[in-house]
XYZ file of C-alpha atoms in Angstrom:
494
model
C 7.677 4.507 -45.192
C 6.866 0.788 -46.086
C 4.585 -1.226 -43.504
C 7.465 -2.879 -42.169
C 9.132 0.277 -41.297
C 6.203 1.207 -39.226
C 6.476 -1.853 -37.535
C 9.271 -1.808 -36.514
C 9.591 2.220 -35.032
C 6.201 1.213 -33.574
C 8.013 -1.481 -31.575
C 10.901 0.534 -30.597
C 8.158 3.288 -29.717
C 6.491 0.941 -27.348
C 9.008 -0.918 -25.533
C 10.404 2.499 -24.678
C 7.209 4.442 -23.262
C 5.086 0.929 -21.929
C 6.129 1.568 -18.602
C 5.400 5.882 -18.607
C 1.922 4.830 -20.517
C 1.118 2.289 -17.897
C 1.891 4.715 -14.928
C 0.164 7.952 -16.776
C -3.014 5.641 -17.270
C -3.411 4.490 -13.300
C -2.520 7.970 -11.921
C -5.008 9.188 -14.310
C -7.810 7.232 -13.078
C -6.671 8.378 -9.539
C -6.510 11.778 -10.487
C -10.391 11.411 -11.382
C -11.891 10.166 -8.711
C -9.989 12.244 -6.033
C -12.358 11.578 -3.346
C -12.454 7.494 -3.947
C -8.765 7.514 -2.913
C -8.803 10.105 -0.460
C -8.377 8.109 2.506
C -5.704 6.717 0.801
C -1.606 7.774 2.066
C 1.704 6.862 1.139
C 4.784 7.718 3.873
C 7.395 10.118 2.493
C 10.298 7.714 3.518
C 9.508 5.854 0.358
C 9.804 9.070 -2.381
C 13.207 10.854 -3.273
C 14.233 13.205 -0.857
C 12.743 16.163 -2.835
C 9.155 15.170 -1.352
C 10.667 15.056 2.227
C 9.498 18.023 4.653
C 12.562 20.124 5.439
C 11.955 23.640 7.408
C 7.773 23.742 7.047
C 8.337 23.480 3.533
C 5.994 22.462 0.449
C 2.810 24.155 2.132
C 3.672 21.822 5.955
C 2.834 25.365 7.126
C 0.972 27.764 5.283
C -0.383 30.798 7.235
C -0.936 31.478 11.589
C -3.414 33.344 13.217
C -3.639 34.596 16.647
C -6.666 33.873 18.397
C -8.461 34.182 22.159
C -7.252 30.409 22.271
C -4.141 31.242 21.247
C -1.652 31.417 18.403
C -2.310 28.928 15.681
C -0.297 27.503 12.492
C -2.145 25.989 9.695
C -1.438 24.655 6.354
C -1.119 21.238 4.542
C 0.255 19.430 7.551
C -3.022 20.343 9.587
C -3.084 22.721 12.826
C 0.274 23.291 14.679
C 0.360 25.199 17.990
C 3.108 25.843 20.418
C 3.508 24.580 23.569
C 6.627 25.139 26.082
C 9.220 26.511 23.651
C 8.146 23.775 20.999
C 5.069 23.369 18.108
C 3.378 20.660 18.365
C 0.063 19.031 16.181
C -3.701 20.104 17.208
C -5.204 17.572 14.862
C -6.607 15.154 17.087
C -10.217 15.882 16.053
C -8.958 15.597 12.220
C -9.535 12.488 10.192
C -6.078 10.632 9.790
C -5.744 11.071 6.429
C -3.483 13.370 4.704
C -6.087 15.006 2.143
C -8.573 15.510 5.155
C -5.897 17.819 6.947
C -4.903 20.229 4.358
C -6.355 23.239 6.101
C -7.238 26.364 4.098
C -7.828 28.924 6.583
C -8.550 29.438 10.769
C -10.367 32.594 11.837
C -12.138 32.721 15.311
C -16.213 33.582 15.293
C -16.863 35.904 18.034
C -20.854 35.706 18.270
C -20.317 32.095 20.016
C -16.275 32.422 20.698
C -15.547 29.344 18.985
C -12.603 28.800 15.940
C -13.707 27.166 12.822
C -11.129 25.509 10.748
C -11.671 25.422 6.890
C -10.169 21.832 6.232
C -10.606 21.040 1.715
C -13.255 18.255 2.791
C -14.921 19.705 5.725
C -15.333 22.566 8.168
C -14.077 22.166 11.787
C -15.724 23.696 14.952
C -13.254 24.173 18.064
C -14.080 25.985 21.942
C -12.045 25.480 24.911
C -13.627 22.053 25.195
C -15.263 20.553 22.482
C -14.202 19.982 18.823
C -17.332 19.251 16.259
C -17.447 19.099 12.136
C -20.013 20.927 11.046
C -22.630 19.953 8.338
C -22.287 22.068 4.734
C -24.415 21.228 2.090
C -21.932 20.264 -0.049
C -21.996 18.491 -3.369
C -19.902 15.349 -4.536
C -16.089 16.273 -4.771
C -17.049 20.216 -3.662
C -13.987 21.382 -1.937
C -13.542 24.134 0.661
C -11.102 27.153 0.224
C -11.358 29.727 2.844
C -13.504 30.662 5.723
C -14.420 33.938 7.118
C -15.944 36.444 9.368
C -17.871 39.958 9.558
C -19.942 40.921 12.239
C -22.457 38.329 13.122
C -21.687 36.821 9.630
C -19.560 33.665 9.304
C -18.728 32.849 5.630
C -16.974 30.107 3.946
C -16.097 29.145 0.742
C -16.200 26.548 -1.666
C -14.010 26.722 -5.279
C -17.447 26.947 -6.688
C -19.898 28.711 -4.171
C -20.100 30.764 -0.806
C -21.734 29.807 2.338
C -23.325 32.233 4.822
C -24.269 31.490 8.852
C -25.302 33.809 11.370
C -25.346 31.150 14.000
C -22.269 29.084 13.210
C -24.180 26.245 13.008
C -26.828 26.501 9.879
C -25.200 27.802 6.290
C -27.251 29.147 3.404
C -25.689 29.053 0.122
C -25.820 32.344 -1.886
C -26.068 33.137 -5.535
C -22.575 35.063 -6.391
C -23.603 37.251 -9.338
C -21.356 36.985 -12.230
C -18.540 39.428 -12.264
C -18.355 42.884 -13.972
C -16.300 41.639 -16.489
C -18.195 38.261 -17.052
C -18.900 37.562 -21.360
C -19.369 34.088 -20.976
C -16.436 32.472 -22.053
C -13.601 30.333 -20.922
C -9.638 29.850 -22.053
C -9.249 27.241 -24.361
C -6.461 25.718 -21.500
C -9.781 25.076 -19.390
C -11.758 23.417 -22.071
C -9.045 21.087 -22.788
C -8.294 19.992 -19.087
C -11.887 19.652 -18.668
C -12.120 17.187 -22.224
C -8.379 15.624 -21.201
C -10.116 14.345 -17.837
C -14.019 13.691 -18.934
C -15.295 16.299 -16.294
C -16.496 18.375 -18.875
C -19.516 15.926 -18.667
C -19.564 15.299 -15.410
C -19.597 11.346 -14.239
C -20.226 9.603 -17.613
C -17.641 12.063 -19.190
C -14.964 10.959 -16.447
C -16.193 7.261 -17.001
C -15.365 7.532 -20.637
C -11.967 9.001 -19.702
C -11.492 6.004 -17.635
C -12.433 3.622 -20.403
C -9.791 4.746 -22.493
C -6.911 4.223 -19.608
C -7.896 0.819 -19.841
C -7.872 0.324 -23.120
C -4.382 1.964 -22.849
C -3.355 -0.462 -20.457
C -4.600 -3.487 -22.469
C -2.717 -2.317 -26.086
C 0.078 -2.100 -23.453
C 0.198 -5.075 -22.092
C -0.873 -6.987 -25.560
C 1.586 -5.028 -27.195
C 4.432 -6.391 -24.587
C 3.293 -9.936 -25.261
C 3.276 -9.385 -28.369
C 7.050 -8.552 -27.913
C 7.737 -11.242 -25.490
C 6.063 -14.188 -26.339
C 7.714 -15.032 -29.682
C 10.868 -15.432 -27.820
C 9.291 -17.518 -25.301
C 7.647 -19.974 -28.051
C 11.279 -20.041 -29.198
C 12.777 -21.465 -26.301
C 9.657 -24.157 -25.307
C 10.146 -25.143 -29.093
C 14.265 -25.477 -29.255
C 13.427 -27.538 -25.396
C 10.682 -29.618 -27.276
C 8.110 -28.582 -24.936
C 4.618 -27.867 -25.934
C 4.216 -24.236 -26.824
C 0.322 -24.638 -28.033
C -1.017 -22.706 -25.572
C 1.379 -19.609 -25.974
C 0.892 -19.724 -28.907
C -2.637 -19.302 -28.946
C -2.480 -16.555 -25.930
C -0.105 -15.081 -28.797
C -2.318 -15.185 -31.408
C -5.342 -13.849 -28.877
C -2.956 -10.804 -28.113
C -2.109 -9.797 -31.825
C -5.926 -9.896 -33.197
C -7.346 -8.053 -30.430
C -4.547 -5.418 -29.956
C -4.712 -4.885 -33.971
C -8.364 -4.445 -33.493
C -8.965 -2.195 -30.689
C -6.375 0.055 -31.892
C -7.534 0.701 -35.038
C -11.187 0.712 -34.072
C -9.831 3.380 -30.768
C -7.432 5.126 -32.999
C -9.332 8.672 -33.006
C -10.245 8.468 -29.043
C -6.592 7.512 -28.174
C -5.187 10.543 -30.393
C -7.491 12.620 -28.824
C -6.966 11.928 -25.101
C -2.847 12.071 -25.914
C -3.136 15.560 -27.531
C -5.720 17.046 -24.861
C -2.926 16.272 -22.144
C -0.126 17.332 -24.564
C -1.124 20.484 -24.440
C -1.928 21.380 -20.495
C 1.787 21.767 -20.016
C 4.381 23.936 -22.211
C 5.142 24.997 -24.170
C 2.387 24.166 -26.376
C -0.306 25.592 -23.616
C 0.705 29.518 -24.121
C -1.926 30.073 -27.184
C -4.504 27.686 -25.312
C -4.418 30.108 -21.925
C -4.597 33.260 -23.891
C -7.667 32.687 -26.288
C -11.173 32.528 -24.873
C -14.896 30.619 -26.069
C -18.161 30.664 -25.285
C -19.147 28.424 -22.947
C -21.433 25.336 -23.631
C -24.795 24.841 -21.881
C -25.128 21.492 -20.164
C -21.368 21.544 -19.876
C -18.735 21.434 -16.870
C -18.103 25.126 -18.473
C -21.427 26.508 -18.896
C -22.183 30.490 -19.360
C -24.902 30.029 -16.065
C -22.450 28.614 -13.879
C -19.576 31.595 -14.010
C -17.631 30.385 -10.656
C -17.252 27.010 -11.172
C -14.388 26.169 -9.723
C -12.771 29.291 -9.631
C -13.022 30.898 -6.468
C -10.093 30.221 -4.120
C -10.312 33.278 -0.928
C -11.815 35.961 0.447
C -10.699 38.537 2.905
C -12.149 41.508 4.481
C -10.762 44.798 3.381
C -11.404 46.944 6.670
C -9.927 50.191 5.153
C -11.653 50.159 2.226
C -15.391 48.449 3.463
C -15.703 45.277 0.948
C -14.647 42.368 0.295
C -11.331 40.857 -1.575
C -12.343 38.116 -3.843
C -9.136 36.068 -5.285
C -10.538 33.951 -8.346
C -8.696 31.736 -11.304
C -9.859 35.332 -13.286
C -7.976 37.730 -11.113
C -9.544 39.695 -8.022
C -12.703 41.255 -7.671
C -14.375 43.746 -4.809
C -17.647 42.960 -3.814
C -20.129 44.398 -1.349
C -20.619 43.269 2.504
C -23.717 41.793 1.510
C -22.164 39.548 -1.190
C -25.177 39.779 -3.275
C -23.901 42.998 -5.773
C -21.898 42.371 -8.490
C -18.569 41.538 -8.124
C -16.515 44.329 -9.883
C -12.982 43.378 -11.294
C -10.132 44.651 -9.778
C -7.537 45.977 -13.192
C -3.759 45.950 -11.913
C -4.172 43.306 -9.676
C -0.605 41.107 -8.944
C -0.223 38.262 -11.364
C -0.626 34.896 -9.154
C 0.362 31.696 -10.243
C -2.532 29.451 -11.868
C -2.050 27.002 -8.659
C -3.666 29.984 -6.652
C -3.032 32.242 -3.921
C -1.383 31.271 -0.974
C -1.122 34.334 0.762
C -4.024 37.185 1.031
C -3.416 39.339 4.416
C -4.031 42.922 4.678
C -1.531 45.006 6.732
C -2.303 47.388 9.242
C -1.490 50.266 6.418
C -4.526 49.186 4.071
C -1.938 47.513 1.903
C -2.129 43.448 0.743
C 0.129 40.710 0.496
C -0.113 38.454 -2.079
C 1.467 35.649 -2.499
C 1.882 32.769 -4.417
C 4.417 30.311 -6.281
C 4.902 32.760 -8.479
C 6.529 35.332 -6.065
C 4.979 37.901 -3.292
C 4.023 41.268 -4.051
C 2.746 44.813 -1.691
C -0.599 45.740 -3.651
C -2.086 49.233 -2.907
C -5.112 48.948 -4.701
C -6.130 52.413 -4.733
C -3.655 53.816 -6.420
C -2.763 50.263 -8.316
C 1.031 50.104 -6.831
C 2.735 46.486 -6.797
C 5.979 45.987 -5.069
C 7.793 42.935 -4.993
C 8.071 42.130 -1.358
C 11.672 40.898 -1.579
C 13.017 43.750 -2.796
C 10.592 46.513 -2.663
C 10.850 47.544 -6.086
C 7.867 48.041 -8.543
C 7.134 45.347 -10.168
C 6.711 44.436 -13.591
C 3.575 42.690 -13.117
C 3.935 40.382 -16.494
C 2.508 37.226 -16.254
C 5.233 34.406 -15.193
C 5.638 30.445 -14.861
C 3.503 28.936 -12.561
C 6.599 28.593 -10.275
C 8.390 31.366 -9.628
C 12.366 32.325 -8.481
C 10.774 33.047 -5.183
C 7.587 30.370 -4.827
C 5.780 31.261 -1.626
C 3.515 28.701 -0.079
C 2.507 30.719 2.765
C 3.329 33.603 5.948
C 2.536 34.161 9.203
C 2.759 37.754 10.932
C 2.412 38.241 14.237
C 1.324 41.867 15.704
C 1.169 43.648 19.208
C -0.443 46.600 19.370
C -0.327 47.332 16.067
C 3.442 46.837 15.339
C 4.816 43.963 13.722
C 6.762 41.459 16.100
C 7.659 38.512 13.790
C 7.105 37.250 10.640
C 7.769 34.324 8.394
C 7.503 33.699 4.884
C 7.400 29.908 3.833
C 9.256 29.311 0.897
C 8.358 26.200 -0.846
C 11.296 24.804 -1.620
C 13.372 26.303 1.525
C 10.901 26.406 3.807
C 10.610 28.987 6.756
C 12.256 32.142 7.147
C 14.399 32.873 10.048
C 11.806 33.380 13.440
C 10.226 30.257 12.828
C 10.193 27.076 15.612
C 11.927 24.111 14.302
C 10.640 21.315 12.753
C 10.000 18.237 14.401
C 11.799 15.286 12.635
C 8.353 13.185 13.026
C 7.037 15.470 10.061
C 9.888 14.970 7.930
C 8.543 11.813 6.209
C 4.735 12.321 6.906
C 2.329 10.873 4.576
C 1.262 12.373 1.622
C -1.902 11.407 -0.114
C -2.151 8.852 -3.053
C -4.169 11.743 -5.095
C -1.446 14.143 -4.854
C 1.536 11.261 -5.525
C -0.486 10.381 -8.571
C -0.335 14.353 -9.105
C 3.136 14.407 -9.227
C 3.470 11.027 -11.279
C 0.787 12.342 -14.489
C 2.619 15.727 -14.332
C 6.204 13.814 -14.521
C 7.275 16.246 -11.313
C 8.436 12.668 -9.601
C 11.040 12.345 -12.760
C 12.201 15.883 -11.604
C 16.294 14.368 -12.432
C 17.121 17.419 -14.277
C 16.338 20.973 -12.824
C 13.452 21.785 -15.560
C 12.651 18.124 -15.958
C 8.744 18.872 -15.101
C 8.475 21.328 -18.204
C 9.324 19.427 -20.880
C 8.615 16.129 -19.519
C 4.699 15.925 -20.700
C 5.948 17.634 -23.997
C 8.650 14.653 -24.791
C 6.367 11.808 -23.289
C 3.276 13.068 -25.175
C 5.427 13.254 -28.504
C 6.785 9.809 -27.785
C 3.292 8.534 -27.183
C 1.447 10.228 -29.885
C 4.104 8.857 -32.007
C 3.397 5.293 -30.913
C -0.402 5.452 -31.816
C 0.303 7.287 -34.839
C 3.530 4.020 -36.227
C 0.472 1.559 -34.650
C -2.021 2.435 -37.092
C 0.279 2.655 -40.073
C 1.637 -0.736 -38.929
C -1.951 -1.838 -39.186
C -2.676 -4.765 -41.878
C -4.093 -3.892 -44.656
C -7.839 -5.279 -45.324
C -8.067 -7.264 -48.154
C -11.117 -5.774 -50.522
């Protein structure tokens, strides 16, 4: 195509996607510095109705546990308890921010009869009359997934390490030994969200991300003056007003937007195709093929649970421990110090992680997830869906399934099962649940996961599969802009 031709698509191109660049750039910087904005809330009132809570749903509720202090609901909406025929909030000893209140786990510590709460930013300490955070030596943006007990042991765990206390009070991190099946290597998928976002190098990786979003928001905006501001030297010309200055601002505009996209051309195509292809359908070859890690890296080879980790339970029947990873599951020893073995058979859970790891009273475990929920013998490597208690085919599926679970809660006396609730995500609680209280229905949400669900284009969700294909059409359209930009280019004279 001639120059002019370029042009032209390029300026069709970018009046069309301006506005979806401009919003993927600011959630993106969000999205990077998760705990910068995570005091940070936005009420539900002001999203479409798909983000209010309806019935405990989205992960309000996520598990319950029944305790000397009594019975206990936790789960993205904090700690719920009930109290004369009603449920009411516990969090008063919470920070009053959404992302501080997403708790991962309750289990109650017997050696000092206290609970502790496993909140994603800190660990919670509650008796009959006091309510304390406790100290972890946690590093910058390390989040919490799951705490635990055995014995005089309390344990609790980070997505990248495990913590052990036998006071409840001082924790010693331990060096998880890499698994059985460990060879070094990561998915391709992994090493491009790590490049898309900068985190593969840490802080001056994520910094260099962010220096990119705002050199997309500049050709942006540039590229809409650019647009605009010939029509607005028209009409200050045909009113015989002085249109000097706009002119100039013009002229300012066009040079620099010229210049920093051509000399940002590479980077930009880069940063566009990295995100491209963290969503389908281009993804599939990215998740199945593995590479060595890099040394130095956000993925290196000496660092084998980085971020991968997400809960641990105690299998009584079979004496060790369930470890639910981004790899699959893995048995380890009491101690926690053998070697992790992998677990072959194990149900496929979605890549957003387990929600639901409880063993029943017949050595069996539920696992759930938003891909479905699933009965898991693991001695003799049985998996039954839990919905309709035949075998399943245990192929790996979309990261949300027909049936997403985002949590349960059983409750047991004397060994037989009284009630029990599986949380749906989308329709909420099962039938034996307490009702919700209208003052959750619109309750904030945090400005980390709204920009969530603006970069992944689930906040367009208009059509029913809008979320799949969205990133797939927007990067296209956007890739397509750079790509007419640089071709539009003028030519240097030699």
């Amino acid at each position: 195509m001639r120059r002019q031709t370029w042009k032209k698509h390029h300026k069709v191109t970018g009046i069309a996607a301006a506005l979806f660049l401009l919003l993927f750039c600011i959630s993106g910087f969000i999205l990077n510095h998760r705990s910068m904005y995570s005091t940070m809330d936005i009420s539900r009132r002001y999203l479409p109705s798909q983000y209010h809570y309806q019935n405990w749903n989205m992960g309000l509720i996520r598990g319950g546990v029944a305790t000397s202090f009594g019975y206990f609901w936790y789960g993205d909406g904090g700690l719920f308890t009930p109290e004369c025929d009603e449920i009411h909030e516990a969090n008063s000893f919470l920070p009053p921010y959404s992302d501080h209140r997403h708790i991962r786990n309750v289990t109650e510590y017997k050696k000092n009869n206290s609970l502790y709460i496993a909140a994603q930013y800190g660990l919670y300490r509650m008796d009959s009359s006091t309510h304390e955070e406790i100290k972890l030596p946690l590093e910058k943006d390390e989040r919490l997934v799951d705490v635990a007990t055995l014995g005089d042991s309390l344990i609790v765990i980070s997505r990248d390490r495990i913590f052990i206390s036998t006071d409840g009070a001082d924790f010693e991190p331990i060096e998880l030994i890499p698994g059985s099946d460990w060879d070094g290597k990561f998915t391709l998928f992994r090493y491009l969200w790590l490049l898309h976002s900068g985190q593969m190098w840490g802080l001056p990786g994520k910094v260099v991300v962010d220096i990119v979003g705002v050199t997309f928001v500049f050709l942006t905006l540039s590229g809409l003056v650019f647009w605009l501001w010939p029509m607005r030297i028209r009409r200050l010309r045909d009113r015989g007003l002085n249109f000097k200055h706009t002119a100039k601002t013009l002229a300012w505009n066009a040079r620099w937007h010229i210049k920093i996209g051509e000399w940002a051309f590479v980077v930009l195509c880069f940063v566009v195709v990295t995100g491209w292809c963290l969503r389908p359908p281009l993804l599939i070859p990215f998740v199945l093929t593995k590479v060595p890690g890099i040394e130095g890296t956000a993925l290196s080879p000496s660092k084998p649970w980085a971020d991968k980790l997400r809960a641990l339970r105690w299998d009584s029947t079979r004496g060790w421990w369930l470890l639910s990873t981004s790899d699959g599951f893995y048995r380890v020893d009491a101690s926690l110090r053998g070697t992790p073995q992998k677990l072959d058979d194990a149900p496929n859970v979605s890549v957003m992680g387990v929600t639901v790891l409880q063993q029943e009273p017949d050595g069996k475990w539920l696992v759930g997830s938003l891909s479905g929920m699933y009965r898991w013998n693991p001695d003799d490597h049985e998996i039954t869906d839990y919905f309709t208690g035949e075998l399943a085919d245990n192929m790996p599926g979309a990261p949300f399934g027909k049936r997403p679970v985002a949590g349960y809660s059983a409750l047991y006396q004397d060994g037989e099962l009284v009630n029990e609730v599986v949380y749906d995500y989308y329709q909420g609680a099962s039938a034996g649940m307490y009702e919700q209280p209208d003052s959750l229905c619109h309750a904030p949400i945090s400005l980390w996961n709204f920009a969530l669900e603006v970069h992944t284009g689930r906040i367009y969700n208009l059509f029913g599969h809008a979320p799949l294909i969205w990133i797939f059409l927007a990067g296209s359209l956007i890739f397509y802009l750079i790509l007419t930009g640089y071709k539009s280019r003028p030519k240097r004279e030699k």
